[in-house]
Tab-separated table of C-alpha atoms in Angstrom:
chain	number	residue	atom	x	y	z
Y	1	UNK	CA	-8.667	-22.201	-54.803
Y	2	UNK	CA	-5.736	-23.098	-52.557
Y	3	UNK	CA	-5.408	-26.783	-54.185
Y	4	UNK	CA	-1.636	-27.326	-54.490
Y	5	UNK	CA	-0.956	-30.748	-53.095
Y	6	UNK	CA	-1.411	-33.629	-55.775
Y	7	UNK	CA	-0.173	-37.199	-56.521
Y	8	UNK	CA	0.663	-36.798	-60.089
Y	9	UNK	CA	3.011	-38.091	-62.888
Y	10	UNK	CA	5.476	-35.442	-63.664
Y	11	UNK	CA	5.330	-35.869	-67.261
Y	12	UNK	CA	1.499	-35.195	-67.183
Y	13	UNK	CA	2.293	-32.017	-65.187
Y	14	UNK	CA	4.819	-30.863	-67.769
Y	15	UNK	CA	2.368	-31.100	-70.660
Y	16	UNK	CA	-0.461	-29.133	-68.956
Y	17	UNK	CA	2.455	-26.639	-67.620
Y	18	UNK	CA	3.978	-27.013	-64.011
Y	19	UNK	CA	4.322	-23.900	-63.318
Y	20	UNK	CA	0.343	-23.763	-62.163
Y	21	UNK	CA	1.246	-26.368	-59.424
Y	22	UNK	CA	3.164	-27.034	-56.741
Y	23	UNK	CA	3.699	-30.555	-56.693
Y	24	UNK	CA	4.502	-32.281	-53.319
Y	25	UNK	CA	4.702	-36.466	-53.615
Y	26	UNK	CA	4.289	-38.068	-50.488
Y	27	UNK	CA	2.166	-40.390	-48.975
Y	28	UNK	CA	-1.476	-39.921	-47.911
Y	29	UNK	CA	-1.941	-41.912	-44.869
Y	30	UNK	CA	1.067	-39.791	-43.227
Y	31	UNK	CA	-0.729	-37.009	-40.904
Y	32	UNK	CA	2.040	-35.462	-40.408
Y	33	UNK	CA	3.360	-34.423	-43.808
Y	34	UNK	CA	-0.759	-33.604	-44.841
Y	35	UNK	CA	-1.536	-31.738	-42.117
Y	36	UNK	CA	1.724	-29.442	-42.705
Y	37	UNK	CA	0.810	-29.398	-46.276
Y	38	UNK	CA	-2.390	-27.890	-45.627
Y	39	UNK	CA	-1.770	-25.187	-43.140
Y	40	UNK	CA	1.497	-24.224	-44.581
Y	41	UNK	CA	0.043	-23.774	-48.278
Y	42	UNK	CA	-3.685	-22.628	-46.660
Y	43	UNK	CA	-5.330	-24.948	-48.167
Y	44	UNK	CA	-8.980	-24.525	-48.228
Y	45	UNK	CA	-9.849	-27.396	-50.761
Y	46	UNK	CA	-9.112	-30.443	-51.267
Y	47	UNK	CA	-10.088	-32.843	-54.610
Y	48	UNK	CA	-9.243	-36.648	-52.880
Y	49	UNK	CA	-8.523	-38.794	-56.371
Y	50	UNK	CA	-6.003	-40.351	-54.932
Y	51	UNK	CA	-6.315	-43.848	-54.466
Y	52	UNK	CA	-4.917	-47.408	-56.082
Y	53	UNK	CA	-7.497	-48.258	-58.548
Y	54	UNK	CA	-6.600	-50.837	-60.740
Y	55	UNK	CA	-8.233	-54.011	-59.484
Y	56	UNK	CA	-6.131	-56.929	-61.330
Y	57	UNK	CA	-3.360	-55.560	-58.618
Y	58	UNK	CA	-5.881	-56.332	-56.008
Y	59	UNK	CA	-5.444	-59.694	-55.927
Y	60	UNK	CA	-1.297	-59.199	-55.516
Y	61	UNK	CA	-1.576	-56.733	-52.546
Y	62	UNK	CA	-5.198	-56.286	-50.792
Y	63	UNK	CA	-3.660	-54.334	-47.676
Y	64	UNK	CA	-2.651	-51.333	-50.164
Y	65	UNK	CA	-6.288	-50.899	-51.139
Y	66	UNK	CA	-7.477	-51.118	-47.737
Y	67	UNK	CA	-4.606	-49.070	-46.438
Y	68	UNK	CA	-4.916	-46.215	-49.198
Y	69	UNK	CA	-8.848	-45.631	-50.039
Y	70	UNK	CA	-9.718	-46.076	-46.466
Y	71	UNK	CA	-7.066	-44.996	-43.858
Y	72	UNK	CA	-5.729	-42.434	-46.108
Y	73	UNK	CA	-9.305	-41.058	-46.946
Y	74	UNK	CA	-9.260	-40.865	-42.796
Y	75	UNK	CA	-6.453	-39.397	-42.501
Y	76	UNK	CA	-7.534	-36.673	-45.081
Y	77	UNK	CA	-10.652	-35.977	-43.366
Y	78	UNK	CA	-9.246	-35.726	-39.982
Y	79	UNK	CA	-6.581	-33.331	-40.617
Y	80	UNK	CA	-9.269	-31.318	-42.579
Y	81	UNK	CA	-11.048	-31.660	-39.109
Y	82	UNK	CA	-8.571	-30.500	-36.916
Y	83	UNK	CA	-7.457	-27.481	-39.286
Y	84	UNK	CA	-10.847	-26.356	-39.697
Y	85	UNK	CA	-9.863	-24.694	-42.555
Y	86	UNK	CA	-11.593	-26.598	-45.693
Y	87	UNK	CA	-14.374	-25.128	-47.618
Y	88	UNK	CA	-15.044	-27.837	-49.925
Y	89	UNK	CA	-13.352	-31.282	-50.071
Y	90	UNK	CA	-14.838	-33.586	-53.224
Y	91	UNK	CA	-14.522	-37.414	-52.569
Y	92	UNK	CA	-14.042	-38.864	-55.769
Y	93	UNK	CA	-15.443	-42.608	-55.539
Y	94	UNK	CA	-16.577	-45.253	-57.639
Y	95	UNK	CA	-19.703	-46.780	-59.582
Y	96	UNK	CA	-18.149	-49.809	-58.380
Y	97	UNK	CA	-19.640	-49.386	-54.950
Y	98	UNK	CA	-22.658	-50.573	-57.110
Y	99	UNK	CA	-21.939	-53.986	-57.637
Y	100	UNK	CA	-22.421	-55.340	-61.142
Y	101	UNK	CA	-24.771	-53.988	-63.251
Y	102	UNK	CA	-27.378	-56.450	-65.612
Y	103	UNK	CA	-26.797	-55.954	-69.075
Y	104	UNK	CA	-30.312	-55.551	-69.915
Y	105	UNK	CA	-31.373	-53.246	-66.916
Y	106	UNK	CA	-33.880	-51.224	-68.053
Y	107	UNK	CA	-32.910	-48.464	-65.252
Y	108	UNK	CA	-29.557	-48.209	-64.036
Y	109	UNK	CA	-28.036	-47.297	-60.456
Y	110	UNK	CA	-29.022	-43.963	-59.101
Y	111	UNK	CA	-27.341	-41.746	-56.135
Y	112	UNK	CA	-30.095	-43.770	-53.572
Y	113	UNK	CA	-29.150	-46.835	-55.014
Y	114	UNK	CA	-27.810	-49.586	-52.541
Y	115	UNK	CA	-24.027	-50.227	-52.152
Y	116	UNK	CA	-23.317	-53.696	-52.959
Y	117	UNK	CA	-19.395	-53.703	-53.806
Y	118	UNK	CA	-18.394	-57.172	-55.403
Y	119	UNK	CA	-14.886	-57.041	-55.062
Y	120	UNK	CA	-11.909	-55.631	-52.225
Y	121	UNK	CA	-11.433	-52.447	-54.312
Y	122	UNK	CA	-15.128	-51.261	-54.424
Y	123	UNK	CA	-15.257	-52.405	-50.938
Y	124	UNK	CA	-13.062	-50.173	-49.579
Y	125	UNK	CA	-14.163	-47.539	-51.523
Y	126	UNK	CA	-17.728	-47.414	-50.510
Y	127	UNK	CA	-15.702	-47.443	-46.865
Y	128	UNK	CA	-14.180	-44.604	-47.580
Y	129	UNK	CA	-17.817	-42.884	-48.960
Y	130	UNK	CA	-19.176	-43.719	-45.293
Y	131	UNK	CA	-16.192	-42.437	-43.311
Y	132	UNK	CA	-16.502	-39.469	-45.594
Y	133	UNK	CA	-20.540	-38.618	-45.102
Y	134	UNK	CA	-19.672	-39.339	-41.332
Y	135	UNK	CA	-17.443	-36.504	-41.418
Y	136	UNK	CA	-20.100	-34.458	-42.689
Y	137	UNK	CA	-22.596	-35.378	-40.651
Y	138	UNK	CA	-20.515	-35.083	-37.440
Y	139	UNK	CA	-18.430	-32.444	-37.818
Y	140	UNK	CA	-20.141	-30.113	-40.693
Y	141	UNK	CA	-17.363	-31.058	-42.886
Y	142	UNK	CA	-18.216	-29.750	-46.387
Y	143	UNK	CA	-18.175	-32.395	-48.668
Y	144	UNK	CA	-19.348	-33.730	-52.087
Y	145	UNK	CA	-19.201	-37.187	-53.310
Y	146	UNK	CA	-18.733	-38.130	-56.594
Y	147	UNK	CA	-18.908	-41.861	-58.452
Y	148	UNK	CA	-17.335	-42.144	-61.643
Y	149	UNK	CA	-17.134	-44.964	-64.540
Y	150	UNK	CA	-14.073	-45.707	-66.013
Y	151	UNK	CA	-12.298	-43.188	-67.862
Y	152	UNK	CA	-9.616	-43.208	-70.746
Y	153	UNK	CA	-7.646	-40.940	-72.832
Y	154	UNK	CA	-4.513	-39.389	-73.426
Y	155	UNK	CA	-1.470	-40.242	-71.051
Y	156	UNK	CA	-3.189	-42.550	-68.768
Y	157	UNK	CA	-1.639	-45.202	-67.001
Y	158	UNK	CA	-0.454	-48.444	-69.325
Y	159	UNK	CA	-2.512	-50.972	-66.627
Y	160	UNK	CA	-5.559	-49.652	-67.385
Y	161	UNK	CA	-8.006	-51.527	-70.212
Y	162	UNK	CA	-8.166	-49.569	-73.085
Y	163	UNK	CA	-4.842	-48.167	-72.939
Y	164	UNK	CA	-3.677	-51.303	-72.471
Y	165	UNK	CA	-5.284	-53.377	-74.968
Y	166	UNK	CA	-4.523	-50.871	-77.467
Y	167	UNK	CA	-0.800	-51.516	-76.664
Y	168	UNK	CA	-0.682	-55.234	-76.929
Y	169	UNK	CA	-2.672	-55.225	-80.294
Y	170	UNK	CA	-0.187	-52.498	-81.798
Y	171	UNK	CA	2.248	-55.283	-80.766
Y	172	UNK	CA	0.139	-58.207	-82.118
Y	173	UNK	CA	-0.497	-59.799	-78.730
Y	174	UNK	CA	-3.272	-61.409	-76.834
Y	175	UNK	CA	-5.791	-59.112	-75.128
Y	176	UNK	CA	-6.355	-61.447	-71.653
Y	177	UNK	CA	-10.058	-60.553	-70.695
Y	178	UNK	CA	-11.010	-61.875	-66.802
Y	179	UNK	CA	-14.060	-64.322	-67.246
Y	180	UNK	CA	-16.104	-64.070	-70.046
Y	181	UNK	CA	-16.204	-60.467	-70.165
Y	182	UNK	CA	-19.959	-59.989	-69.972
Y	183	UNK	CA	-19.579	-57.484	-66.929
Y	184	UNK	CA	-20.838	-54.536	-68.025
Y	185	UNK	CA	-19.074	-50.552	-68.124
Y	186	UNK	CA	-19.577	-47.091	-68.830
Y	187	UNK	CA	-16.463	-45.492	-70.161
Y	188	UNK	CA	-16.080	-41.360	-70.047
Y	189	UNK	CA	-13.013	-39.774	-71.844
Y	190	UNK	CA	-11.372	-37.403	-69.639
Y	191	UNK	CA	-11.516	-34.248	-70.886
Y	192	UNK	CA	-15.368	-34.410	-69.935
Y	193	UNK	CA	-14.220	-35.135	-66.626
Y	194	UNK	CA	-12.376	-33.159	-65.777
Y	195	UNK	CA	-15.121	-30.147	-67.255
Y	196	UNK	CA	-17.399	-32.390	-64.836
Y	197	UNK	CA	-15.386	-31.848	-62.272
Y	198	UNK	CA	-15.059	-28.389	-62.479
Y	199	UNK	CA	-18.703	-28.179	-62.140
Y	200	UNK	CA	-18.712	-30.124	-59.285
Y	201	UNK	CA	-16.201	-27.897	-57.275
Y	202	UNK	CA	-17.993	-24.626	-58.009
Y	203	UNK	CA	-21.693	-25.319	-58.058
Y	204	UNK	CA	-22.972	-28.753	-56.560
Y	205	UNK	CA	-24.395	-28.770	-53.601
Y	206	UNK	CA	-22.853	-29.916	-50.413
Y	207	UNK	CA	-23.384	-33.507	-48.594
Y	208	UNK	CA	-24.820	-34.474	-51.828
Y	209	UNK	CA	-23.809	-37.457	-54.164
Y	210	UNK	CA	-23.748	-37.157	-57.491
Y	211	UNK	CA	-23.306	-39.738	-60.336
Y	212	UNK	CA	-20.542	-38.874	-63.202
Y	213	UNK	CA	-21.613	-40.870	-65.993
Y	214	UNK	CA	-23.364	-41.948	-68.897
Y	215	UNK	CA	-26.360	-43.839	-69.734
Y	216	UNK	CA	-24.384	-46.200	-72.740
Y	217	UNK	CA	-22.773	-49.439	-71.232
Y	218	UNK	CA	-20.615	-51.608	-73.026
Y	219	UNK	CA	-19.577	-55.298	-72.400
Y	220	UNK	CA	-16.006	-55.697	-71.715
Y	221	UNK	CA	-16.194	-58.692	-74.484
Y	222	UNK	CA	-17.646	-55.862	-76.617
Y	223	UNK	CA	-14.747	-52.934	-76.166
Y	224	UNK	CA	-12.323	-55.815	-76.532
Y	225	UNK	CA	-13.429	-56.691	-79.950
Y	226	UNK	CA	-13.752	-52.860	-80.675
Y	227	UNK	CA	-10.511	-52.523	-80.214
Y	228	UNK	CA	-9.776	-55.587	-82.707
Y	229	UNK	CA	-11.904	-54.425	-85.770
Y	230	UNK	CA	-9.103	-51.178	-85.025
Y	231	UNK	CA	-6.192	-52.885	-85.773
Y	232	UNK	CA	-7.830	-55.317	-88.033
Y	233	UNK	CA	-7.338	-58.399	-86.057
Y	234	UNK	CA	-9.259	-61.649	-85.717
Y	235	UNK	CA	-11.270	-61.264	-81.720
Y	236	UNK	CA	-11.314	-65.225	-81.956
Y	237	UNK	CA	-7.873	-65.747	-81.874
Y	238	UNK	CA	-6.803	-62.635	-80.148
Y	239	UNK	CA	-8.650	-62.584	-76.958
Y	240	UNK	CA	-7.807	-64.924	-74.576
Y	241	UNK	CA	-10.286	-65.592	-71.055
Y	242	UNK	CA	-8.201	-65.749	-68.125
Y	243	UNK	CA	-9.893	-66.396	-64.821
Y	244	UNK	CA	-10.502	-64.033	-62.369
């Protein structure tokens, strides 16, 4: 399909088997470096996950976000733009864009539902989702959105909250939870997303948005505690409420 530029983790690469890739690290709001990237290696679609995602590092360095999931996203649609060479480029956003969602909603958000980000990250996300329909409304630029819930699994990154929490209660510490952890989540493991994902790239529809999901929400409060009964530890004196 011509995809051979990716921010990865080499060790993840290894496992799946490098020699399907050709890995080039750089950074994403450089048009320079993408725009060789993509002529040089004809690339004719693009898959845009990259992006800082992990909001508890929000609140250390807000310009990253902004600078990453919008200007790079920019960046990536403009030198798709100029090389007019793309034949499918999937924006991978958020359900974040959102906002929160009620615990006991009887019908959850839908692909016409309003965007109502809560926080900096989601913000500039749902920025990026209107730079990116722009682009395909003004220039015919094929592309698919996609909003995701959080996902988990094998070899993911230690900051994120399953991973994480799994970790400190294998090493009998506190699980710090921001607020009371009443927000609600959907939570996908990734080898469905990435079989999502695949369906996305090769039969969706372009200019569309599309929902990757599911229809059971948890409580973080509740997921926290999950993981307790796991290790067989007490949730009342393991779970400490930081603020946010």
């Amino acid at each position: 399909i011509g995809l051979k530029i990716a921010t990865y983790a080499p060790k993840n690469i290894l496992i799946i088997g490098a020699a399907s890739f050709i890995a080039s690290h750089g950074d994403i709001a450089s048009a320079g470096p993408v725009n060789y990237l993509l002529v040089v290696e004809s690339i004719d679609t693009i898959m845009h996950f990259a992006a800082p995602t992990h909001v508890d590092n929000l609140f250390k360095n807000n310009f990253e976000f902004t600078k990453n999931n919008i200007y790079g996203t920019y960046v990536l649609l403009e030198t798709c733009k100029v090389t007019g060479q793309i034949r499918r480029f999937i924006h991978v956003s958020t359900d974040e864009v959102y906002g929160e969602t009620d615990e006991d909603a009887i019908v959850g958000n839908h692909e016409a539902s309003q965007l109502l980000p809560t926080n900096p990250y989601s913000t500039t996300k749902a920025g990026a989702e209107m730079l990116v329909m722009a682009y395909c409304r003004s220039y015919a630029l094929p592309v698919i959105t996609a909003r995701g819930n959080n996902v988990y699994g094998p070899n993911q990154f230690l900051e994120k909250l399953i991973l994480k929490f799994i970790l400190l209660a294998m090493r009998g510490k506190t699980l710090p939870i921001h607020g009371d952890g009443f927000n609600v989540r959907s939570y996908l493991y990734c080898k469905d997303v990435a079989e999502t994902f695949e369906v996305i790239l090769h039969k969706d529809e372009v200019g569309h948005v599309y929902n990757v999901g599911t229809k059971k929400e948890m409580r973080v409060i509740d997921v926290t505690k999950d993981i307790c009964k796991l290790f067989s530890i007490d949730p009342e004196t393991n779970i400490q409420c930081v603020e946010s």
